CSV table of C-alpha atoms in Angstrom, one decimal:
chain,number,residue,atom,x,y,z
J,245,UNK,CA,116.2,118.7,86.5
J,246,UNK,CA,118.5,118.7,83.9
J,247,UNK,CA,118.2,117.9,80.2
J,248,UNK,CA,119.5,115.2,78.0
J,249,UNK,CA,118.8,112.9,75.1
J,250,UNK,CA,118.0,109.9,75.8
J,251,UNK,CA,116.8,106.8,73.0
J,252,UNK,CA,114.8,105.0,75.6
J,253,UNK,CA,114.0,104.6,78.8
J,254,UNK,CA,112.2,100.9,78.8
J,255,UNK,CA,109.4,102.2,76.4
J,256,UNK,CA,108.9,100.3,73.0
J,257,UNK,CA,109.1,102.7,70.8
J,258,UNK,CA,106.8,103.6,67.4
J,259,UNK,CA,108.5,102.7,64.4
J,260,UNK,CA,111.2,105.2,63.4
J,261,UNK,CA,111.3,107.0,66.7
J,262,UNK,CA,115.0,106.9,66.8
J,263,UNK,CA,115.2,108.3,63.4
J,264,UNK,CA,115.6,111.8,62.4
J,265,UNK,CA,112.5,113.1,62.8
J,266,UNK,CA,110.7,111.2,64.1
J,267,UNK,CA,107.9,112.1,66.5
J,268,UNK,CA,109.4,112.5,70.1
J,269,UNK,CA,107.9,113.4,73.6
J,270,UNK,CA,109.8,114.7,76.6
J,271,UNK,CA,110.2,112.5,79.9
J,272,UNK,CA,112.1,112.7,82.9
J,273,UNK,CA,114.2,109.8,83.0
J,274,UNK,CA,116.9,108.2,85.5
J,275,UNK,CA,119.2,105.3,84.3
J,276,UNK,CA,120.8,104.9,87.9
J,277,UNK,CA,119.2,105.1,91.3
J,278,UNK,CA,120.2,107.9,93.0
J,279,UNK,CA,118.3,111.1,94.8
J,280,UNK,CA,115.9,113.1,92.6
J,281,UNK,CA,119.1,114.9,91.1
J,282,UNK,CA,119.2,111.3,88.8
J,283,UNK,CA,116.4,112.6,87.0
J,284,UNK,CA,116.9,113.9,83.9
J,285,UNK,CA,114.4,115.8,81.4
J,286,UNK,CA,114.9,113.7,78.0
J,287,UNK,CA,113.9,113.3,74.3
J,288,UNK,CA,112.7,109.8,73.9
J,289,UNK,CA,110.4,107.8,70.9
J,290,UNK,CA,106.7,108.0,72.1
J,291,UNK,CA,105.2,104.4,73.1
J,292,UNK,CA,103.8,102.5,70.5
J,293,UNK,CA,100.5,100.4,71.5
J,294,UNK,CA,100.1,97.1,71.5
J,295,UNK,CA,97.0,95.0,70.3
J,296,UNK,CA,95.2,95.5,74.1
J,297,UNK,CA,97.0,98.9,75.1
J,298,UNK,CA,96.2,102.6,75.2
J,299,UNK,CA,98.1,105.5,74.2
J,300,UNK,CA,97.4,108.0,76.7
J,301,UNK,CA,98.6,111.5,76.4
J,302,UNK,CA,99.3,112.6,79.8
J,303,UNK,CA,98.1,115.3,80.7
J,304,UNK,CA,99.0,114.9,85.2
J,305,UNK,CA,100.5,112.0,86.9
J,306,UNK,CA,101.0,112.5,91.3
J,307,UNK,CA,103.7,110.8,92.5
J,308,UNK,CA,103.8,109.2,96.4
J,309,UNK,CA,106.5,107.7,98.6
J,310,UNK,CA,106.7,104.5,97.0
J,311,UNK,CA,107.3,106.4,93.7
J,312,UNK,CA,110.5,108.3,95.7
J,313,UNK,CA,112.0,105.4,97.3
J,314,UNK,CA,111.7,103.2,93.5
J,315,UNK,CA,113.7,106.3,92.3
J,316,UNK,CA,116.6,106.1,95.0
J,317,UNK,CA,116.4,102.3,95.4
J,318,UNK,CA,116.4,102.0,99.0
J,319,UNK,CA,115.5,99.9,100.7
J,320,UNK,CA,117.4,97.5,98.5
J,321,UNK,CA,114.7,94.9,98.6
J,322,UNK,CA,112.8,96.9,96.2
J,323,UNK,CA,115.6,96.5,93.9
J,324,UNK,CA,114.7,92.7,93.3
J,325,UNK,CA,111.4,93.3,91.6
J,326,UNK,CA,112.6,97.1,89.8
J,327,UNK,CA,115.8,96.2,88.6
J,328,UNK,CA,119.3,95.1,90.7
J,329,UNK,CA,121.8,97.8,89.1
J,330,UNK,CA,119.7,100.0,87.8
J,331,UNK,CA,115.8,100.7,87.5
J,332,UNK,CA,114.4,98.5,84.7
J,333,UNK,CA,111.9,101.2,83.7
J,334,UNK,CA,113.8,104.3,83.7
J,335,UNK,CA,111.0,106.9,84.0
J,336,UNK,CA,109.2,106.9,87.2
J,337,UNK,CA,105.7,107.2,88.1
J,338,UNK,CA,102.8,104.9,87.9
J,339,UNK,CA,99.5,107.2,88.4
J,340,UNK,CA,98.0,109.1,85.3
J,341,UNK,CA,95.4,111.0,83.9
J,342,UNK,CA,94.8,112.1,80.4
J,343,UNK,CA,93.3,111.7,77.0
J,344,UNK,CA,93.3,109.0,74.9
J,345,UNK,CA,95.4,109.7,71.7
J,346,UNK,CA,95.2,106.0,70.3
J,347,UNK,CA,94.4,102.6,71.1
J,348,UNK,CA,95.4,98.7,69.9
J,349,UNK,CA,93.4,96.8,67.6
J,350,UNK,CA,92.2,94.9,70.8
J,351,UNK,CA,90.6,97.5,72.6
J,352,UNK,CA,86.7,98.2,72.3
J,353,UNK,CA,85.9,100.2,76.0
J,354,UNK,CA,87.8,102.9,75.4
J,355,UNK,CA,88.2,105.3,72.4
J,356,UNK,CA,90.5,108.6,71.4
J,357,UNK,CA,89.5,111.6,72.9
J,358,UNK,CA,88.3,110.2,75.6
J,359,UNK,CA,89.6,111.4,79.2
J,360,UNK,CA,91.1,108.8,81.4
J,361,UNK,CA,92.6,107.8,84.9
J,362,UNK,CA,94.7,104.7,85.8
J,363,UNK,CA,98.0,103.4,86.3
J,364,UNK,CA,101.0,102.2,84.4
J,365,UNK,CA,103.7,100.3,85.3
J,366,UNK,CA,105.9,101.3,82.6
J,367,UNK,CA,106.1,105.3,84.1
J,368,UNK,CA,104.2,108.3,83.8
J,369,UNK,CA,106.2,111.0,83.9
J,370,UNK,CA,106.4,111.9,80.2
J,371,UNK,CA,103.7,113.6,77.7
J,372,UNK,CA,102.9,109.8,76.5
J,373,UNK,CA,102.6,106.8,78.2
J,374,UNK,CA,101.9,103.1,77.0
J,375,UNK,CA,98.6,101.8,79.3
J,376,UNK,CA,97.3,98.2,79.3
J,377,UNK,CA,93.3,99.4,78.6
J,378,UNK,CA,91.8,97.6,82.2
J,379,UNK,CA,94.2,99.5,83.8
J,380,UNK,CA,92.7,103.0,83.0
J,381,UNK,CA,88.8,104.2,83.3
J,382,UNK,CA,86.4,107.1,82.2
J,383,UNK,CA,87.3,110.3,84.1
J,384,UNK,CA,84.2,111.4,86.0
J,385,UNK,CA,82.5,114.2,84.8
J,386,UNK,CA,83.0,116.3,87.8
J,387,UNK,CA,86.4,115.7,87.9
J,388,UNK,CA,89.1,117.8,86.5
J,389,UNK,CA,92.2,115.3,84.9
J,390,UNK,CA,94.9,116.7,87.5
J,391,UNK,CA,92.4,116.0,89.9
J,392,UNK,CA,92.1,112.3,88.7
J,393,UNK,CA,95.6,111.8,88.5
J,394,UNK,CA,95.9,111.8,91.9
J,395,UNK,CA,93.7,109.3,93.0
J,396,UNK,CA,94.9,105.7,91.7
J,397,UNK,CA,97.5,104.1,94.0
J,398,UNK,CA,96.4,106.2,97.1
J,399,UNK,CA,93.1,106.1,97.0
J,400,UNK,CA,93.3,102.6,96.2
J,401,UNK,CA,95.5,101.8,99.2
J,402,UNK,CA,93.0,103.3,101.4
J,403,UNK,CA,89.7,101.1,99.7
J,404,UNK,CA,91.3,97.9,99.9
J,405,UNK,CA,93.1,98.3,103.5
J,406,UNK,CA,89.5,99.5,104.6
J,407,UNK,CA,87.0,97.5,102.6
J,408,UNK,CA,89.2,94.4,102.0
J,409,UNK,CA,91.5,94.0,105.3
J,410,UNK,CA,89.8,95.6,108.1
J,411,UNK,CA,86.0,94.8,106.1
J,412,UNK,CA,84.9,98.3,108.1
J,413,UNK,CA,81.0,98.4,108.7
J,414,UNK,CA,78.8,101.0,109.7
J,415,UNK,CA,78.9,102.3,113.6
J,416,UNK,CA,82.5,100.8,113.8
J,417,UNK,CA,85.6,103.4,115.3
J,418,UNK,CA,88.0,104.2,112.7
J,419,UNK,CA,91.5,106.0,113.1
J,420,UNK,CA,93.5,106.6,110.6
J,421,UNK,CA,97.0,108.4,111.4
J,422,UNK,CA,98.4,110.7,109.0
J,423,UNK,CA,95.4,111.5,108.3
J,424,UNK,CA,96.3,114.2,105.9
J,425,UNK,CA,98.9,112.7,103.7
J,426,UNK,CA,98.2,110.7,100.4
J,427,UNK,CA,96.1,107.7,101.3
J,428,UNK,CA,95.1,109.3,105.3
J,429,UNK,CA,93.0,111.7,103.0
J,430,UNK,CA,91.2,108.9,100.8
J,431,UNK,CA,90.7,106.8,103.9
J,432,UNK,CA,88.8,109.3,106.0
J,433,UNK,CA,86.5,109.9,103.4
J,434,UNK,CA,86.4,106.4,102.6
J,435,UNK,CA,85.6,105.0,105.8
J,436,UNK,CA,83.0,107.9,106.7
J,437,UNK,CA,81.2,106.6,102.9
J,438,UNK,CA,81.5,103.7,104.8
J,439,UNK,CA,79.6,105.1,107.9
J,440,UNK,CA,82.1,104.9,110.5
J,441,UNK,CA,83.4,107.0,113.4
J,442,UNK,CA,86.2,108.5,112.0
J,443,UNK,CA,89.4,109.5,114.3
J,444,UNK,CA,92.0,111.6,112.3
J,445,UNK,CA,95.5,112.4,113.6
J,446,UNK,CA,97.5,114.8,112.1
J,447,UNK,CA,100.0,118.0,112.7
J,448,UNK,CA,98.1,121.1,113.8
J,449,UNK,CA,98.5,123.1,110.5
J,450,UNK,CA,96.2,120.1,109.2
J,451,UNK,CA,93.4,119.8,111.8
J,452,UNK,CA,90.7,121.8,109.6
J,453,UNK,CA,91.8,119.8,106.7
J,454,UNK,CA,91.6,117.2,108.2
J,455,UNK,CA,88.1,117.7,109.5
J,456,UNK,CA,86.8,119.2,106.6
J,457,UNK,CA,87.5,115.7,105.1
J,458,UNK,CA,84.8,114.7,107.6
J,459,UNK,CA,86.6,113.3,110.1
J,460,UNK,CA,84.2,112.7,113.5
J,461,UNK,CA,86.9,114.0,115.6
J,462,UNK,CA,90.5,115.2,115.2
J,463,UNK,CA,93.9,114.6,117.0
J,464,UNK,CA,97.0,117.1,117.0
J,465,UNK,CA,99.8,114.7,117.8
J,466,UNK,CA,101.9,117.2,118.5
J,467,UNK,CA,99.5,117.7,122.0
J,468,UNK,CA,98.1,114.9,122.4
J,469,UNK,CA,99.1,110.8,121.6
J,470,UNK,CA,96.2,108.8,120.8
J,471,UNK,CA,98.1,105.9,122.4
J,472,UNK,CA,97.7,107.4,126.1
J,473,UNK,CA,93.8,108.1,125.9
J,474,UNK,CA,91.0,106.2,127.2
J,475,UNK,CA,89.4,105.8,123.8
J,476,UNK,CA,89.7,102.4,121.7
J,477,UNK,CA,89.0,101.9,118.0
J,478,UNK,CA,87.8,99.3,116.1
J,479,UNK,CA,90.2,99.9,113.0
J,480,UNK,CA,93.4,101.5,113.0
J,481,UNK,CA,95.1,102.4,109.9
J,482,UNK,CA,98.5,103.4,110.7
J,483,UNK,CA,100.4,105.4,107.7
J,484,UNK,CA,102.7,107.0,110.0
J,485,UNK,CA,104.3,104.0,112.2
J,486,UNK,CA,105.7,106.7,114.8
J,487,UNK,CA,104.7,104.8,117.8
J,488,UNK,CA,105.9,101.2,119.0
J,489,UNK,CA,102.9,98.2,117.6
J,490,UNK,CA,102.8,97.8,121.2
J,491,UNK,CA,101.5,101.2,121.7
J,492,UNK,CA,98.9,101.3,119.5
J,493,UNK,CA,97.7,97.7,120.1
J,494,UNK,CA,97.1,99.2,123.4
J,495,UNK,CA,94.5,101.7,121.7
J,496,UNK,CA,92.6,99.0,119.8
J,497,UNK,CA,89.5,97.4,121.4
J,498,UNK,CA,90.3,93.0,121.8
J,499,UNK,CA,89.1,92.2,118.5
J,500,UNK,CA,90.3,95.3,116.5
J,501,UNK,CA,92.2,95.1,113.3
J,502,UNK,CA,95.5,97.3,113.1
J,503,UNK,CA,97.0,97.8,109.7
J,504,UNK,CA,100.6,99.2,109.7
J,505,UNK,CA,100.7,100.8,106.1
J,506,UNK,CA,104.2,102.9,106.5
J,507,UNK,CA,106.8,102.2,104.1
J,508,UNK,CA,109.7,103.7,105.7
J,509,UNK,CA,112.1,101.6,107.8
J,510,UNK,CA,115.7,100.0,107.2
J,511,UNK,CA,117.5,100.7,104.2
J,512,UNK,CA,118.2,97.3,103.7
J,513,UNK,CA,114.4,95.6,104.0
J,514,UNK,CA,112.4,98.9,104.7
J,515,UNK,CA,109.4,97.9,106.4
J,516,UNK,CA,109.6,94.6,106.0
J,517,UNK,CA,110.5,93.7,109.7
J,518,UNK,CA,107.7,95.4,111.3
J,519,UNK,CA,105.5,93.8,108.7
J,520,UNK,CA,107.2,90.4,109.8
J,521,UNK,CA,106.4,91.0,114.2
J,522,UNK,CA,102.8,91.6,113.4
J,523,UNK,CA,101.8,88.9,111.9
J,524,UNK,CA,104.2,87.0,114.5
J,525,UNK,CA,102.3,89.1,117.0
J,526,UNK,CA,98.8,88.1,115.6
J,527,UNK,CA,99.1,84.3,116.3
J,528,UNK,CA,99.1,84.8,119.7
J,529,UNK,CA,96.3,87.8,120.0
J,530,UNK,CA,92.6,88.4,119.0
J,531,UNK,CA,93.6,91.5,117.7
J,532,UNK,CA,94.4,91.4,113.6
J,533,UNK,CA,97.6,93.0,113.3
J,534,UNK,CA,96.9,92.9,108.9
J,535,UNK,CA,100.1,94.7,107.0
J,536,UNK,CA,99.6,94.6,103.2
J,537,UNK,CA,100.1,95.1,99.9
J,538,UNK,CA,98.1,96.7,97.8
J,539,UNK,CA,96.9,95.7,94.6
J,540,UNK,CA,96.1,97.6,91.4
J,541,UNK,CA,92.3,96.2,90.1
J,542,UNK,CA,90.3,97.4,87.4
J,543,UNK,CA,87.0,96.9,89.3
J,544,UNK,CA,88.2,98.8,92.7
J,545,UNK,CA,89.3,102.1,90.4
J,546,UNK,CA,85.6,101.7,88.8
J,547,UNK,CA,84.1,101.7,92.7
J,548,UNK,CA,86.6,104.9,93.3
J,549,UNK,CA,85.0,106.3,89.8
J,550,UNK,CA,81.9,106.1,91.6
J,551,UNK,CA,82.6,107.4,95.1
J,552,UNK,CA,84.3,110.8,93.1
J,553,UNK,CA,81.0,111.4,90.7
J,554,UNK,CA,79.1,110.7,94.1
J,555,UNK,CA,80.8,113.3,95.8
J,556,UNK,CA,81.8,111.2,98.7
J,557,UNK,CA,85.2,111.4,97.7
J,558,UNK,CA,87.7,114.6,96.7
J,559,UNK,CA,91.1,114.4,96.0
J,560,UNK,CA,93.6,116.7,98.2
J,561,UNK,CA,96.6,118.4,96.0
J,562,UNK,CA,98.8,120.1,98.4
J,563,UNK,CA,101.3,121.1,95.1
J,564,UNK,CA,101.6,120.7,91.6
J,565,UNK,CA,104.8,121.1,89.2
J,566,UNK,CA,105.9,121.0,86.0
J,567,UNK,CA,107.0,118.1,84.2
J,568,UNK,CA,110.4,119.5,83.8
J,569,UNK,CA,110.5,119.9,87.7
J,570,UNK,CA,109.9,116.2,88.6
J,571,UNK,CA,113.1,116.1,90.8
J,572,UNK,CA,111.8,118.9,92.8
J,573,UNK,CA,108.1,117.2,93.1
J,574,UNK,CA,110.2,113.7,94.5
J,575,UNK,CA,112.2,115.7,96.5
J,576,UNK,CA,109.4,117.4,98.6
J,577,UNK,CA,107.5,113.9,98.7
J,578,UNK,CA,110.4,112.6,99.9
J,579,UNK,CA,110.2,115.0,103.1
J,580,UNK,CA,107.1,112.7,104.4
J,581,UNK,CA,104.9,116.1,105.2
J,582,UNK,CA,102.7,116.2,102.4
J,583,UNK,CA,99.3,117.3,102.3
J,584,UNK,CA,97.0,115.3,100.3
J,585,UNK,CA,98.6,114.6,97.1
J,586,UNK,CA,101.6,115.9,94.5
J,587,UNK,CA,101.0,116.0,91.2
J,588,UNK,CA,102.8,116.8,88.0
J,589,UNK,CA,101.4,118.8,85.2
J,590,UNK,CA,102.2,117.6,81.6
């Protein structure tokens, strides 16, 4: 990644940051959208706080496909809500862990010192970043801060698409494909806290992983396709979208729920049309063909806070890099064969 100065990179800046002398923090910033080669390690004003923000000095921040294709802008629909010519919020990243190094005037749960985990939607690849205070919480005290930082949007995916979409319940038959990838990790631990039967499928360099996660049973795609056996599921959770919905409907029992979660597809809408034939497809079927979004809340990263100091829930790293390596790190999540979780340390 190379290196440049750079005054901002849609951070308000403290007072005098652009001045000589300022204080200053390193970042890796992109002004267009382009492959991970945009990304350039910069000199830029640290954040300053406002009255109900937190100051967090980073000290690791994962990054996941949705981080990669924000970076390269494609599919172009993203472009409406990140910027049209150019990314509105020129470092990238949006999960964090850290300490606190100051907070606004506003701010009474949280105090400096403190370590924390959230998400920002300013960008978290730097050594600072600028965090409205619900959207971080208390790292748990069994957790290491590069191990936090890779749970928010992930694991967070996997709660809501479990808990909130397919409303899982004990004794229920869960598959999740990709099971070993970002969210496939959190949701087989998720949904066994949850006491179902959980189904992973995965490559065959990942079937212990997989079932050390506590997957029930395990699938190696590459011998067999859970579309062709006998065996129906309650829930499917389908991060990998590398069979036709028709397929896999086939595999869920009349009044299963199937969520597509993949966010690959066209470069133009991405996954927007398969998003768009199941829920045509729904209206005429008991099944619940359920794509969605999810959304970051305060309360759900509190209930993954307490599924971590429980134990019932352990973050994956497959690798970590250095801040000034942040190309390489979107580069290799943009290969789709992760393990678990990359993060970068700060």
């Amino acid at each position: 990644m190379g290196t440049e100065e750079s005054s901002n990179a849609g951070y308000r800046q403290v007072p005098g940051a652009s001045q000589a002398g300022a204080a200053r923090m390193r970042a890796a910033v992109q002004h267009r959208y382009g492959p991970p080669s945009v990304l350039k390690s910069s000199q830029i004003g640290i954040p300053r706080p406002g009255r109900g923000d937190v100051l967090v000095q980073v000290g690791a921040a994962s990054v996941h496909p949705g981080d990669y294709f924000v970076m390269t802008g494609k599919p172009y629909v993203l472009r409406l809500v990140f910027g049209f010519r150019r990314p509105r919020h020129g470092i990238p990243g949006r999960d964090l862990a850290g300490v606190v190094a100051a907070v606004g005037k506003d701010v009474t749960a949280l105090r400096p010192g403190e370590e924390v985990f959230g998400w920002s939607t300013a960008g978290t690849l730097a050594e600072y970043a600028c965090v409205p205070a619900d959207h971080l919480v208390p790292v748990p005290a069994n957790l290491s801060v590069l191990d936090a930082a890779a749970v928010p949007t992930s694991a967070m995916t996997a709660l809501q698409a479990l808990r909130d979409i397919a409303n899982v319940q004990p004794g229920q038959t869960v598959l999740v494909t990709g099971a070993s990838g970002g969210v496939g990790s959190f949701a087989v631990q998720i949904a066994k806290a949850f006491g179902a039967e959980v189904t992973g499928v995965c490559s065959t360099r990942n079937v212990d992983l997989v079932r050390s996660l506590g997957a029930d049973h395990v699938i190696d795609y590459t011998r067999t396709d859970f579309t062709r056996t006998e065996k129906r599921y309650d829930v499917i959770l389908d991060n990998v979208e590398a069979q036709p919905l028709a397929a896999v409907r086939r595999t869920l029992r009349p009044t299963g729920t199937l969520i597509p979660n993949s966010g690959r597809g066209g470069r133009w809408l991405g996954p927007l049309g398969r998003i768009v034939k199941a829920r045509v497809l729904s209206g005429f079927t008991r099944q619940q063909l359920r794509p969605f979004t999810s959304a970051e809340k305060h309360q759900d990263l509190l209930t993954l806070a307490d599924l971590l100091a429980t134990g019932q829930v352990t973050p994956v790293i497959d690798r970590t890099y250095p801040l000034d390596e942040a190309a390489d790190a979107l580069r290799y999540v943009g290969t789709g064969h992760t393990r678990g979780k990359v993060v970068i340390t700060v």
